[in-house]
CSV table of C-alpha atoms in Angstrom, one decimal:
chain,number,residue,atom,x,y,z
V,1,UNK,CA,-70.3,27.5,51.5
V,2,UNK,CA,-67.1,26.6,53.4
V,3,UNK,CA,-65.6,24.9,50.3
V,4,UNK,CA,-66.4,28.0,48.2
V,5,UNK,CA,-64.6,30.2,50.8
V,6,UNK,CA,-61.6,27.9,50.8
V,7,UNK,CA,-61.5,27.8,47.0
V,8,UNK,CA,-61.6,31.6,46.9
V,9,UNK,CA,-58.8,31.9,49.4
V,10,UNK,CA,-56.7,29.5,47.4
V,11,UNK,CA,-57.3,31.5,44.2
V,12,UNK,CA,-56.4,34.7,46.0
V,13,UNK,CA,-53.2,33.2,47.3
V,14,UNK,CA,-52.1,31.8,44.0
V,15,UNK,CA,-53.2,34.9,42.2
V,16,UNK,CA,-51.1,37.1,44.5
V,17,UNK,CA,-48.1,34.9,43.9
V,18,UNK,CA,-48.6,35.1,40.2
V,19,UNK,CA,-48.9,38.9,40.4
V,20,UNK,CA,-45.7,39.1,42.5
V,21,UNK,CA,-43.9,36.8,40.0
V,22,UNK,CA,-44.7,38.9,37.0
V,23,UNK,CA,-43.8,42.0,39.0
V,24,UNK,CA,-40.4,40.6,39.9
V,25,UNK,CA,-39.8,39.4,36.3
V,26,UNK,CA,-40.7,43.0,35.2
V,27,UNK,CA,-38.0,44.2,37.6
V,28,UNK,CA,-35.4,42.0,36.1
V,29,UNK,CA,-36.4,42.8,32.5
V,30,UNK,CA,-36.4,46.6,33.0
V,31,UNK,CA,-33.1,46.5,34.9
V,32,UNK,CA,-31.5,44.8,31.9
V,33,UNK,CA,-33.2,47.2,29.5
V,34,UNK,CA,-32.5,50.4,31.3
V,35,UNK,CA,-28.9,49.5,31.8
V,36,UNK,CA,-28.4,50.1,28.1
V,37,UNK,CA,-29.1,53.9,28.0
V,38,UNK,CA,-27.6,54.3,31.5
V,39,UNK,CA,-24.3,52.7,30.1
V,40,UNK,CA,-24.0,55.3,27.4
V,41,UNK,CA,-21.0,56.9,29.2
V,42,UNK,CA,-19.2,53.5,29.1
V,43,UNK,CA,-19.8,53.0,25.4
V,44,UNK,CA,-18.7,56.6,24.8
V,45,UNK,CA,-15.4,55.9,26.6
V,46,UNK,CA,-14.7,52.5,25.1
V,47,UNK,CA,-15.9,53.0,21.5
V,48,UNK,CA,-15.8,56.8,21.1
V,49,UNK,CA,-19.5,56.9,20.0
V,50,UNK,CA,-21.2,60.2,19.1
V,51,UNK,CA,-24.5,61.2,20.8
V,52,UNK,CA,-26.4,60.4,17.6
V,53,UNK,CA,-24.9,56.8,17.6
V,54,UNK,CA,-25.9,56.3,21.2
V,55,UNK,CA,-29.3,57.5,20.2
V,56,UNK,CA,-29.5,54.9,17.5
V,57,UNK,CA,-28.7,52.2,20.1
V,58,UNK,CA,-31.6,53.4,22.3
V,59,UNK,CA,-33.8,53.7,19.1
V,60,UNK,CA,-33.1,50.0,18.2
V,61,UNK,CA,-33.8,48.8,21.7
V,62,UNK,CA,-37.1,50.7,21.9
V,63,UNK,CA,-38.4,50.5,18.4
V,64,UNK,CA,-38.0,46.6,18.4
V,65,UNK,CA,-40.4,46.5,21.4
V,66,UNK,CA,-42.6,49.2,19.9
V,67,UNK,CA,-43.3,47.3,16.7
V,68,UNK,CA,-43.7,43.8,18.2
V,69,UNK,CA,-45.7,44.5,21.4
V,70,UNK,CA,-49.1,45.4,19.8
V,71,UNK,CA,-48.8,42.4,17.5
V,72,UNK,CA,-48.0,40.1,20.4
V,73,UNK,CA,-50.8,41.6,22.4
V,74,UNK,CA,-53.3,41.1,19.6
V,75,UNK,CA,-52.2,37.5,19.2
V,76,UNK,CA,-52.5,36.9,22.9
V,77,UNK,CA,-56.1,38.2,22.8
V,78,UNK,CA,-56.9,35.6,20.2
V,79,UNK,CA,-54.9,32.8,21.7
V,80,UNK,CA,-53.0,33.4,25.0
V,81,UNK,CA,-49.6,31.9,25.0
V,82,UNK,CA,-48.2,31.2,28.5
V,83,UNK,CA,-45.0,29.8,27.0
V,84,UNK,CA,-44.0,33.3,26.0
V,85,UNK,CA,-43.4,34.3,29.6
V,86,UNK,CA,-40.1,32.5,30.0
V,87,UNK,CA,-39.5,32.7,26.2
V,88,UNK,CA,-39.0,36.5,26.4
V,89,UNK,CA,-36.3,36.2,29.0
V,90,UNK,CA,-34.4,33.9,26.7
V,91,UNK,CA,-34.0,36.7,24.2
V,92,UNK,CA,-32.9,39.1,26.9
V,93,UNK,CA,-30.3,36.5,28.0
V,94,UNK,CA,-28.7,36.4,24.5
V,95,UNK,CA,-28.9,40.2,24.2
V,96,UNK,CA,-27.0,40.8,27.5
V,97,UNK,CA,-24.3,38.3,26.4
V,98,UNK,CA,-24.0,40.3,23.2
V,99,UNK,CA,-23.5,43.6,25.0
V,100,UNK,CA,-20.7,42.0,27.0
V,101,UNK,CA,-18.9,40.8,23.8
V,102,UNK,CA,-19.6,43.7,21.4
V,103,UNK,CA,-16.7,45.5,19.8
V,104,UNK,CA,-18.5,47.5,17.1
V,105,UNK,CA,-21.6,49.6,16.8
V,106,UNK,CA,-23.5,47.0,14.7
V,107,UNK,CA,-23.0,44.4,17.4
V,108,UNK,CA,-24.4,46.8,20.0
V,109,UNK,CA,-27.4,47.4,17.7
V,110,UNK,CA,-28.1,43.6,17.3
V,111,UNK,CA,-27.8,43.1,21.1
V,112,UNK,CA,-30.2,46.0,21.7
V,113,UNK,CA,-32.7,44.5,19.3
V,114,UNK,CA,-32.6,41.1,21.1
V,115,UNK,CA,-33.3,42.8,24.5
V,116,UNK,CA,-36.1,44.8,22.8
V,117,UNK,CA,-37.6,41.5,21.5
V,118,UNK,CA,-37.5,40.0,25.0
V,119,UNK,CA,-39.1,43.1,26.5
V,120,UNK,CA,-41.8,43.1,23.7
V,121,UNK,CA,-42.7,39.5,24.6
V,122,UNK,CA,-42.8,40.0,28.4
V,123,UNK,CA,-45.0,43.1,28.7
V,124,UNK,CA,-48.3,42.1,27.0
V,125,UNK,CA,-48.6,38.6,28.4
V,126,UNK,CA,-47.4,39.7,31.9
V,127,UNK,CA,-49.9,42.5,31.9
V,128,UNK,CA,-52.6,40.0,31.0
V,129,UNK,CA,-51.5,37.9,34.0
V,130,UNK,CA,-51.8,41.0,36.2
V,131,UNK,CA,-55.2,41.8,34.9
V,132,UNK,CA,-56.4,38.2,35.5
V,133,UNK,CA,-55.1,38.3,39.1
V,134,UNK,CA,-56.5,41.7,39.8
V,135,UNK,CA,-60.1,41.1,40.8
V,136,UNK,CA,-61.7,44.6,41.4
V,137,UNK,CA,-58.4,46.3,42.3
V,138,UNK,CA,-57.2,46.7,38.7
V,139,UNK,CA,-55.3,49.9,39.4
V,140,UNK,CA,-53.6,48.4,42.3
V,141,UNK,CA,-52.7,45.2,40.4
V,142,UNK,CA,-51.2,47.2,37.5
V,143,UNK,CA,-49.3,49.4,39.9
V,144,UNK,CA,-47.8,46.3,41.5
V,145,UNK,CA,-46.8,44.9,38.1
V,146,UNK,CA,-45.5,48.3,37.0
V,147,UNK,CA,-43.6,49.0,40.2
V,148,UNK,CA,-41.4,46.0,39.5
V,149,UNK,CA,-40.4,47.6,36.2
V,150,UNK,CA,-39.7,51.0,37.9
V,151,UNK,CA,-37.6,49.2,40.6
V,152,UNK,CA,-35.5,47.7,37.8
V,153,UNK,CA,-35.1,51.0,36.2
V,154,UNK,CA,-34.0,52.5,39.5
V,155,UNK,CA,-31.4,49.8,39.9
V,156,UNK,CA,-29.9,50.3,36.5
V,157,UNK,CA,-28.0,53.5,37.2
V,158,UNK,CA,-26.5,51.9,40.3
V,159,UNK,CA,-25.5,48.8,38.3
V,160,UNK,CA,-23.7,51.2,35.9
V,161,UNK,CA,-22.1,53.3,38.6
V,162,UNK,CA,-20.8,50.5,40.8
V,163,UNK,CA,-20.3,47.5,38.4
V,164,UNK,CA,-20.2,48.5,34.7
V,165,UNK,CA,-18.1,51.7,34.9
V,166,UNK,CA,-15.5,50.4,37.3
V,167,UNK,CA,-15.2,46.9,35.8
V,168,UNK,CA,-15.8,47.5,32.1
V,169,UNK,CA,-18.0,46.1,29.4
V,170,UNK,CA,-17.4,42.4,30.2
V,171,UNK,CA,-19.3,43.0,33.5
V,172,UNK,CA,-22.5,42.8,31.4
V,173,UNK,CA,-22.0,39.1,31.9
V,174,UNK,CA,-23.3,39.5,35.5
V,175,UNK,CA,-26.7,40.5,34.1
V,176,UNK,CA,-27.1,37.1,32.6
V,177,UNK,CA,-28.0,36.0,36.1
V,178,UNK,CA,-31.0,38.4,36.0
V,179,UNK,CA,-32.3,36.7,32.8
V,180,UNK,CA,-31.8,33.2,34.2
V,181,UNK,CA,-33.7,34.0,37.4
V,182,UNK,CA,-36.4,35.6,35.2
V,183,UNK,CA,-36.7,32.3,33.1
V,184,UNK,CA,-37.3,30.3,36.3
V,185,UNK,CA,-39.9,32.7,37.7
V,186,UNK,CA,-41.8,33.1,34.5
V,187,UNK,CA,-41.9,29.4,34.0
V,188,UNK,CA,-43.7,29.1,37.4
V,189,UNK,CA,-46.1,31.9,36.5
V,190,UNK,CA,-46.9,30.4,33.2
V,191,UNK,CA,-48.2,27.3,34.9
V,192,UNK,CA,-50.7,29.4,37.0
V,193,UNK,CA,-51.6,31.3,33.8
V,194,UNK,CA,-52.3,28.1,31.9
V,195,UNK,CA,-54.4,26.8,34.8
V,196,UNK,CA,-56.4,30.0,35.0
V,197,UNK,CA,-57.0,30.0,31.2
V,198,UNK,CA,-58.4,26.5,31.5
V,199,UNK,CA,-60.7,27.5,34.3
V,200,UNK,CA,-62.0,30.5,32.3
V,201,UNK,CA,-62.6,28.2,29.3
V,202,UNK,CA,-65.0,26.0,31.3
V,203,UNK,CA,-67.0,29.1,32.2
V,204,UNK,CA,-67.5,30.4,28.7
V,205,UNK,CA,-71.0,28.8,28.5
V,206,UNK,CA,-72.2,31.0,31.5
V,207,UNK,CA,-74.1,34.1,30.4
V,208,UNK,CA,-72.7,36.2,33.3
V,209,UNK,CA,-69.2,35.7,34.9
V,210,UNK,CA,-69.0,36.5,38.6
V,211,UNK,CA,-65.3,37.3,38.7
V,212,UNK,CA,-65.6,40.5,36.8
V,213,UNK,CA,-62.3,40.0,34.9
V,214,UNK,CA,-62.3,41.3,31.4
V,215,UNK,CA,-65.9,42.6,31.5
V,216,UNK,CA,-67.0,46.1,30.5
V,217,UNK,CA,-67.2,48.5,33.4
V,218,UNK,CA,-68.7,51.5,31.7
V,219,UNK,CA,-71.5,52.4,29.2
V,220,UNK,CA,-70.8,51.6,25.6
V,221,UNK,CA,-69.2,54.5,23.7
V,222,UNK,CA,-68.8,55.4,20.1
V,223,UNK,CA,-65.8,54.6,18.0
V,224,UNK,CA,-65.2,58.3,17.4
V,225,UNK,CA,-65.0,58.9,21.2
V,226,UNK,CA,-62.7,55.9,21.6
V,227,UNK,CA,-60.4,57.2,18.8
V,228,UNK,CA,-60.4,60.7,20.4
V,229,UNK,CA,-59.6,59.4,23.8
V,230,UNK,CA,-56.9,57.1,22.6
V,231,UNK,CA,-55.3,60.0,20.8
V,232,UNK,CA,-55.2,62.1,24.0
V,233,UNK,CA,-53.7,59.2,25.9
V,234,UNK,CA,-51.0,58.7,23.1
V,235,UNK,CA,-50.2,62.4,23.3
V,236,UNK,CA,-49.7,62.1,27.0
V,237,UNK,CA,-47.5,59.1,26.5
V,238,UNK,CA,-45.4,61.2,24.1
V,239,UNK,CA,-44.8,64.0,26.6
V,240,UNK,CA,-44.0,61.5,29.3
V,241,UNK,CA,-41.6,59.1,27.5
V,242,UNK,CA,-39.7,61.6,25.4
V,243,UNK,CA,-39.0,63.5,28.6
V,244,UNK,CA,-37.9,60.3,30.3
V,245,UNK,CA,-35.7,59.5,27.3
V,246,UNK,CA,-34.0,62.8,27.6
V,247,UNK,CA,-33.4,62.3,31.3
V,248,UNK,CA,-32.2,58.7,31.3
V,249,UNK,CA,-30.1,59.0,28.2
V,250,UNK,CA,-28.5,62.5,28.4
V,251,UNK,CA,-29.2,64.2,31.8
V,252,UNK,CA,-26.1,62.5,33.3
V,253,UNK,CA,-23.9,64.3,30.8
V,254,UNK,CA,-25.6,67.6,31.5
V,255,UNK,CA,-25.3,67.2,35.3
V,256,UNK,CA,-21.6,66.2,35.1
V,257,UNK,CA,-20.8,69.0,32.7
V,258,UNK,CA,-22.8,71.8,34.4
V,259,UNK,CA,-21.5,71.0,37.9
V,260,UNK,CA,-18.0,69.6,37.1
V,261,UNK,CA,-18.8,66.3,38.8
V,262,UNK,CA,-17.9,62.7,37.8
V,263,UNK,CA,-20.4,60.7,35.7
V,264,UNK,CA,-20.7,58.1,38.5
V,265,UNK,CA,-22.2,60.8,40.8
V,266,UNK,CA,-24.6,61.8,37.9
V,267,UNK,CA,-25.8,58.2,37.9
V,268,UNK,CA,-26.9,58.7,41.6
V,269,UNK,CA,-29.1,61.5,40.4
V,270,UNK,CA,-30.8,59.2,37.9
V,271,UNK,CA,-31.2,56.6,40.6
V,272,UNK,CA,-33.1,59.1,42.8
V,273,UNK,CA,-35.4,59.8,39.8
V,274,UNK,CA,-36.1,56.2,39.2
V,275,UNK,CA,-36.4,55.2,42.9
V,276,UNK,CA,-38.9,58.0,43.5
V,277,UNK,CA,-40.7,56.8,40.4
V,278,UNK,CA,-41.0,53.3,41.9
V,279,UNK,CA,-42.8,54.8,44.9
V,280,UNK,CA,-45.0,56.9,42.7
V,281,UNK,CA,-46.0,53.9,40.6
V,282,UNK,CA,-47.0,52.0,43.7
V,283,UNK,CA,-49.1,54.9,45.0
V,284,UNK,CA,-50.7,55.8,41.6
V,285,UNK,CA,-52.9,52.8,41.1
V,286,UNK,CA,-54.6,52.7,44.5
V,287,UNK,CA,-55.1,56.5,44.4
V,288,UNK,CA,-56.7,56.2,41.0
V,289,UNK,CA,-58.9,53.3,42.3
V,290,UNK,CA,-60.1,55.6,45.0
V,291,UNK,CA,-60.3,59.1,43.4
V,292,UNK,CA,-60.6,58.2,39.7
V,293,UNK,CA,-58.3,57.7,36.7
V,294,UNK,CA,-58.6,61.1,35.1
V,295,UNK,CA,-57.4,63.2,38.0
V,296,UNK,CA,-54.4,60.9,38.5
V,297,UNK,CA,-53.5,61.0,34.8
V,298,UNK,CA,-53.7,64.8,34.7
V,299,UNK,CA,-51.6,65.2,37.9
V,300,UNK,CA,-49.0,62.7,36.9
V,301,UNK,CA,-47.8,64.7,33.9
V,302,UNK,CA,-48.9,68.3,34.2
V,303,UNK,CA,-48.0,68.2,37.9
V,304,UNK,CA,-44.3,68.0,37.2
V,305,UNK,CA,-44.1,71.0,34.9
V,306,UNK,CA,-43.1,73.5,37.6
V,307,UNK,CA,-40.3,71.2,38.7
V,308,UNK,CA,-39.1,70.2,35.2
V,309,UNK,CA,-38.9,73.9,34.2
V,310,UNK,CA,-36.8,74.7,37.3
V,311,UNK,CA,-34.5,71.6,37.0
V,312,UNK,CA,-32.0,72.9,34.4
V,313,UNK,CA,-31.3,76.0,36.6
V,314,UNK,CA,-30.9,74.3,40.0
V,315,UNK,CA,-27.7,73.5,41.8
V,316,UNK,CA,-26.4,69.9,42.2
V,317,UNK,CA,-28.1,69.2,45.5
V,318,UNK,CA,-31.4,70.9,44.5
V,319,UNK,CA,-31.3,69.0,41.2
V,320,UNK,CA,-31.4,65.7,43.2
V,321,UNK,CA,-34.3,66.9,45.2
V,322,UNK,CA,-36.2,67.9,42.0
V,323,UNK,CA,-35.4,64.6,40.3
V,324,UNK,CA,-37.0,62.9,43.3
V,325,UNK,CA,-40.1,65.0,43.1
V,326,UNK,CA,-40.3,64.6,39.3
V,327,UNK,CA,-39.9,60.8,39.5
V,328,UNK,CA,-42.5,60.5,42.2
V,329,UNK,CA,-45.2,62.4,40.3
V,330,UNK,CA,-44.3,61.4,36.7
V,331,UNK,CA,-44.2,57.6,37.2
V,332,UNK,CA,-47.5,57.5,39.1
V,333,UNK,CA,-49.6,57.8,35.9
V,334,UNK,CA,-48.4,55.1,33.5
V,335,UNK,CA,-50.2,52.1,35.1
V,336,UNK,CA,-53.3,54.3,35.4
V,337,UNK,CA,-53.2,55.2,31.7
V,338,UNK,CA,-53.1,51.5,30.8
V,339,UNK,CA,-56.0,50.6,33.1
V,340,UNK,CA,-58.0,53.6,31.7
V,341,UNK,CA,-57.4,52.3,28.2
V,342,UNK,CA,-58.2,48.7,29.2
V,343,UNK,CA,-61.6,49.8,30.6
V,344,UNK,CA,-62.2,51.7,27.4
V,345,UNK,CA,-61.6,48.5,25.4
V,346,UNK,CA,-62.3,45.7,27.9
V,347,UNK,CA,-62.3,42.9,25.2
V,348,UNK,CA,-58.8,43.8,24.0
V,349,UNK,CA,-56.7,43.6,27.1
V,350,UNK,CA,-53.6,42.2,25.5
V,351,UNK,CA,-53.8,44.5,22.4
V,352,UNK,CA,-54.2,47.6,24.6
V,353,UNK,CA,-51.3,46.5,26.9
V,354,UNK,CA,-49.1,45.8,23.9
V,355,UNK,CA,-50.0,49.0,22.1
V,356,UNK,CA,-49.3,51.3,25.1
V,357,UNK,CA,-46.1,49.5,26.2
V,358,UNK,CA,-45.0,49.5,22.6
V,359,UNK,CA,-45.8,53.1,22.1
V,360,UNK,CA,-43.9,54.0,25.3
V,361,UNK,CA,-40.8,52.2,24.0
V,362,UNK,CA,-41.1,53.5,20.5
V,363,UNK,CA,-41.5,57.1,21.5
V,364,UNK,CA,-38.6,56.8,23.9
V,365,UNK,CA,-36.5,55.3,21.1
V,366,UNK,CA,-37.4,58.0,18.6
V,367,UNK,CA,-36.9,60.6,21.2
V,368,UNK,CA,-33.4,59.3,22.0
V,369,UNK,CA,-32.4,59.6,18.3
V,370,UNK,CA,-33.9,63.0,17.8
V,371,UNK,CA,-32.5,64.4,21.0
V,372,UNK,CA,-29.1,62.8,20.5
V,373,UNK,CA,-28.8,64.3,17.0
V,374,UNK,CA,-30.0,67.7,18.3
V,375,UNK,CA,-27.3,67.6,21.0
V,376,UNK,CA,-24.6,67.0,18.3
V,377,UNK,CA,-25.7,70.2,16.4
V,378,UNK,CA,-26.6,72.4,19.4
V,379,UNK,CA,-25.6,71.5,22.9
V,380,UNK,CA,-26.6,69.3,25.8
V,381,UNK,CA,-27.8,72.3,27.8
V,382,UNK,CA,-30.2,73.4,25.0
V,383,UNK,CA,-31.8,70.0,24.7
V,384,UNK,CA,-32.3,69.5,28.4
V,385,UNK,CA,-33.9,72.9,28.7
V,386,UNK,CA,-36.1,72.1,25.7
V,387,UNK,CA,-37.2,68.8,27.3
V,388,UNK,CA,-38.3,70.7,30.4
V,389,UNK,CA,-41.3,72.1,28.5
V,390,UNK,CA,-42.7,68.6,27.5
V,391,UNK,CA,-44.8,68.0,30.7
V,392,UNK,CA,-46.9,71.1,29.8
V,393,UNK,CA,-48.7,68.8,27.3
V,394,UNK,CA,-50.2,67.1,30.3
V,395,UNK,CA,-53.0,69.8,30.4
V,396,UNK,CA,-54.6,67.8,27.5
V,397,UNK,CA,-55.8,65.3,30.1
V,398,UNK,CA,-58.7,67.7,30.8
V,399,UNK,CA,-60.3,66.4,27.6
V,400,UNK,CA,-60.6,62.8,29.0
V,401,UNK,CA,-64.0,61.6,30.2
V,402,UNK,CA,-64.1,61.5,34.0
V,403,UNK,CA,-64.5,57.9,35.3
V,404,UNK,CA,-66.3,56.7,38.3
V,405,UNK,CA,-63.9,56.1,41.3
V,406,UNK,CA,-63.7,52.6,42.7
V,407,UNK,CA,-64.0,52.8,46.4
V,408,UNK,CA,-64.7,49.1,47.0
């Protein structure tokens, strides 16, 4: 009995460190990734890029991850690959170096693709690690993993405002340190991951697993219901990530133009959005564990509609307040959506993670291209006002099946 208790404590300790490791690696990855759209003002100044061309950079970054992530998730379901954890960071390292040395648009596109590949490798396998380390608190574990990414996204505008804009494009070289740290951390996590997979392999002969990881938690449902539910979740992702693409890629231009303020101050507004999103992500999973996934998903998207509709008409100070409220609510739902889908398809954890992370990047990339092209033919004000209606699609969450809250 005592040995079993010690063994369980050791597992919890090592699992917590693995979860913290993938969360911090997520922070580093998303900081490097989010710096790219946040640095659009820098590229516009140094290369005189149009809004459509900047949209293509974001499209290349996101579509690379979008296409590869479901494939990597499917492969990891069939054969988990711990070596991919540090391998993804290697691609990001080369991509950051490319951004520092790029002098033409095609070079920026290639660098963006490399960072996208790195991100596509990190998310499915790291999400599997978070799931393995979760135990019963799956919402909490996904929130911890996801909050790392949101923290990185929050840091990106500050990196642009205080490092990239003042020092120029070569300052991208500083971000290589992020990738190198990520390689070290992911190498350590991969060892825990490999050991955990070996443990699970020895238990495959047992008819019932006691750890509850990867087991169905709900009554079997029909394929038609699964397809319908997945369609609703994808529509919610569309409203969320196209809106985020408009905010992170172009709201700084709108803010600076509307209030005659420097672009560096506009980056502070985006930092508030992302920092509040970090807090929202951390709160979203535990609240969903306690009160249910469906109410949290519904609130996280439809709940920001009043604030997003008001944002284009607010003053500079109120805009920062609204950005904080929007980030807090909007970012609270993504980890919950992933856990909802994982529990719908409990035998396809990697595929579901890859699909939803991939769709989020793909929709953001397509949104950036469409919105950037629309700005070129209309105006930045028109597009920002148009984006403010996207959260209204969150009402579609009422069609989701209500899950049973996890109060344990």
